[in-house]
mmCIF file of C-alpha atoms in Angstrom:
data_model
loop_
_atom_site.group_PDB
_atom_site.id
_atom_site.type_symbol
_atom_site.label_atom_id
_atom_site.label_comp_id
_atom_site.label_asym_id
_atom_site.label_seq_id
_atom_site.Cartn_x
_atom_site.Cartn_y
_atom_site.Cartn_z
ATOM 1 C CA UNK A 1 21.346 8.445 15.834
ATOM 2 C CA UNK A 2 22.089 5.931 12.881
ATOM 3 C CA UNK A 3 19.678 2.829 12.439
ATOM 4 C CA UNK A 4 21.276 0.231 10.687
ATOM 5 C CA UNK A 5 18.778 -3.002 9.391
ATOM 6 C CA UNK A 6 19.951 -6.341 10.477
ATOM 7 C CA UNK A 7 20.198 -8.749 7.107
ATOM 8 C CA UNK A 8 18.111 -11.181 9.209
ATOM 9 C CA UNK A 9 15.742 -8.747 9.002
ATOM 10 C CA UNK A 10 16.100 -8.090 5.212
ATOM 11 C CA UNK A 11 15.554 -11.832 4.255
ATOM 12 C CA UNK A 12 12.589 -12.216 6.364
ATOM 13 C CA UNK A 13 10.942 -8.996 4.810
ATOM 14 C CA UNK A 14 11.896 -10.413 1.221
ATOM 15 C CA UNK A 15 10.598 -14.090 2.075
ATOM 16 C CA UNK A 16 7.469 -12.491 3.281
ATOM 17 C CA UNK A 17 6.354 -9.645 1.004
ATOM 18 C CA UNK A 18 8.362 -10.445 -2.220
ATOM 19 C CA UNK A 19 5.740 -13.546 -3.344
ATOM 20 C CA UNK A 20 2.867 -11.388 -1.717
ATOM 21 C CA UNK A 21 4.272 -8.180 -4.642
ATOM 22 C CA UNK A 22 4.508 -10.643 -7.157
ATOM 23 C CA UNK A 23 1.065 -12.024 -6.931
ATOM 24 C CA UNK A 24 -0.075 -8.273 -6.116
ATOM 25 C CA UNK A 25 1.204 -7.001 -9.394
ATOM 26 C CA UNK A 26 -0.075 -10.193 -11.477
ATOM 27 C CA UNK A 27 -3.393 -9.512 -9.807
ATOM 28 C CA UNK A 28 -3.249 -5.940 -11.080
ATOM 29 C CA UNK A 29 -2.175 -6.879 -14.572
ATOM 30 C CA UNK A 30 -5.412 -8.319 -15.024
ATOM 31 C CA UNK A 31 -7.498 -5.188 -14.336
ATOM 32 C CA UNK A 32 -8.812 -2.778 -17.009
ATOM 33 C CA UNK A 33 -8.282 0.820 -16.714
ATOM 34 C CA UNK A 34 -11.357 1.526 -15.147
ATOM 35 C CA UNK A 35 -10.713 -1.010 -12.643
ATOM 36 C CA UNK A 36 -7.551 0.348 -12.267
ATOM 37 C CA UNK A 37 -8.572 4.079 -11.413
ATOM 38 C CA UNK A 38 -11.273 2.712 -9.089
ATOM 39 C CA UNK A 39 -8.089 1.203 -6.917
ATOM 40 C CA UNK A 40 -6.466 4.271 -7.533
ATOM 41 C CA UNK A 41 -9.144 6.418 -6.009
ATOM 42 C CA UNK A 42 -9.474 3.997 -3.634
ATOM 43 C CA UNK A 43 -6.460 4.354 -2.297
ATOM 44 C CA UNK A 44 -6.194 7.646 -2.851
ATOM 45 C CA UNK A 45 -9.634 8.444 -0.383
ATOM 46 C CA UNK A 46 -7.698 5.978 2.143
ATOM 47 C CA UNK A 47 -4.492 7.846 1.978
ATOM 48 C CA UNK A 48 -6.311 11.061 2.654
ATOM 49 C CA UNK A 49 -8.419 9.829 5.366
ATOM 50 C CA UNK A 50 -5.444 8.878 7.182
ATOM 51 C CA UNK A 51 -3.652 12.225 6.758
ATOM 52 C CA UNK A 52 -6.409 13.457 8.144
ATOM 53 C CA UNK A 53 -7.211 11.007 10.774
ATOM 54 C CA UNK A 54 -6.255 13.278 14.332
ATOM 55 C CA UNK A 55 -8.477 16.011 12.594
ATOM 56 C CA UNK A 56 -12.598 16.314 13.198
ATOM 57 C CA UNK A 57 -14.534 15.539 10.043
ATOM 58 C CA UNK A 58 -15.758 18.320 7.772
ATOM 59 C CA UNK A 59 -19.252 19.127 7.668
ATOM 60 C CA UNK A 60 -20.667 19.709 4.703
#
């Protein structure tokens, strides 16, 4: 099976999330690197929690 993307579908994904990048990455510019590596590990907890998500917590 071969999906192909519509270019209707290309533009509206541009119109929509290429300002919302753009302010995104100004945003970020701003941050130190100790704010930065709080997002980081940030994200990097949420990433892991949803690999993990269809698996019981650990107990510790």
């Amino acid at each position: 099976m071969v999906v192909e993307v519509d270019e209707r579908a290309v533009a509206l994904g541009q119109a929509f999330f290429d300002p919302l990048i753009g302010r995104a990455v100004e945003l970020l510019a701003s941050y130190d690197e100790r704010e930065l590596a709080a997002v980081r590990g940030f994200l990097a907890g949420v990433r892991e929690v949803a690999a993990t998500a269809d698996r019981p917590p650990a107990r510790h």
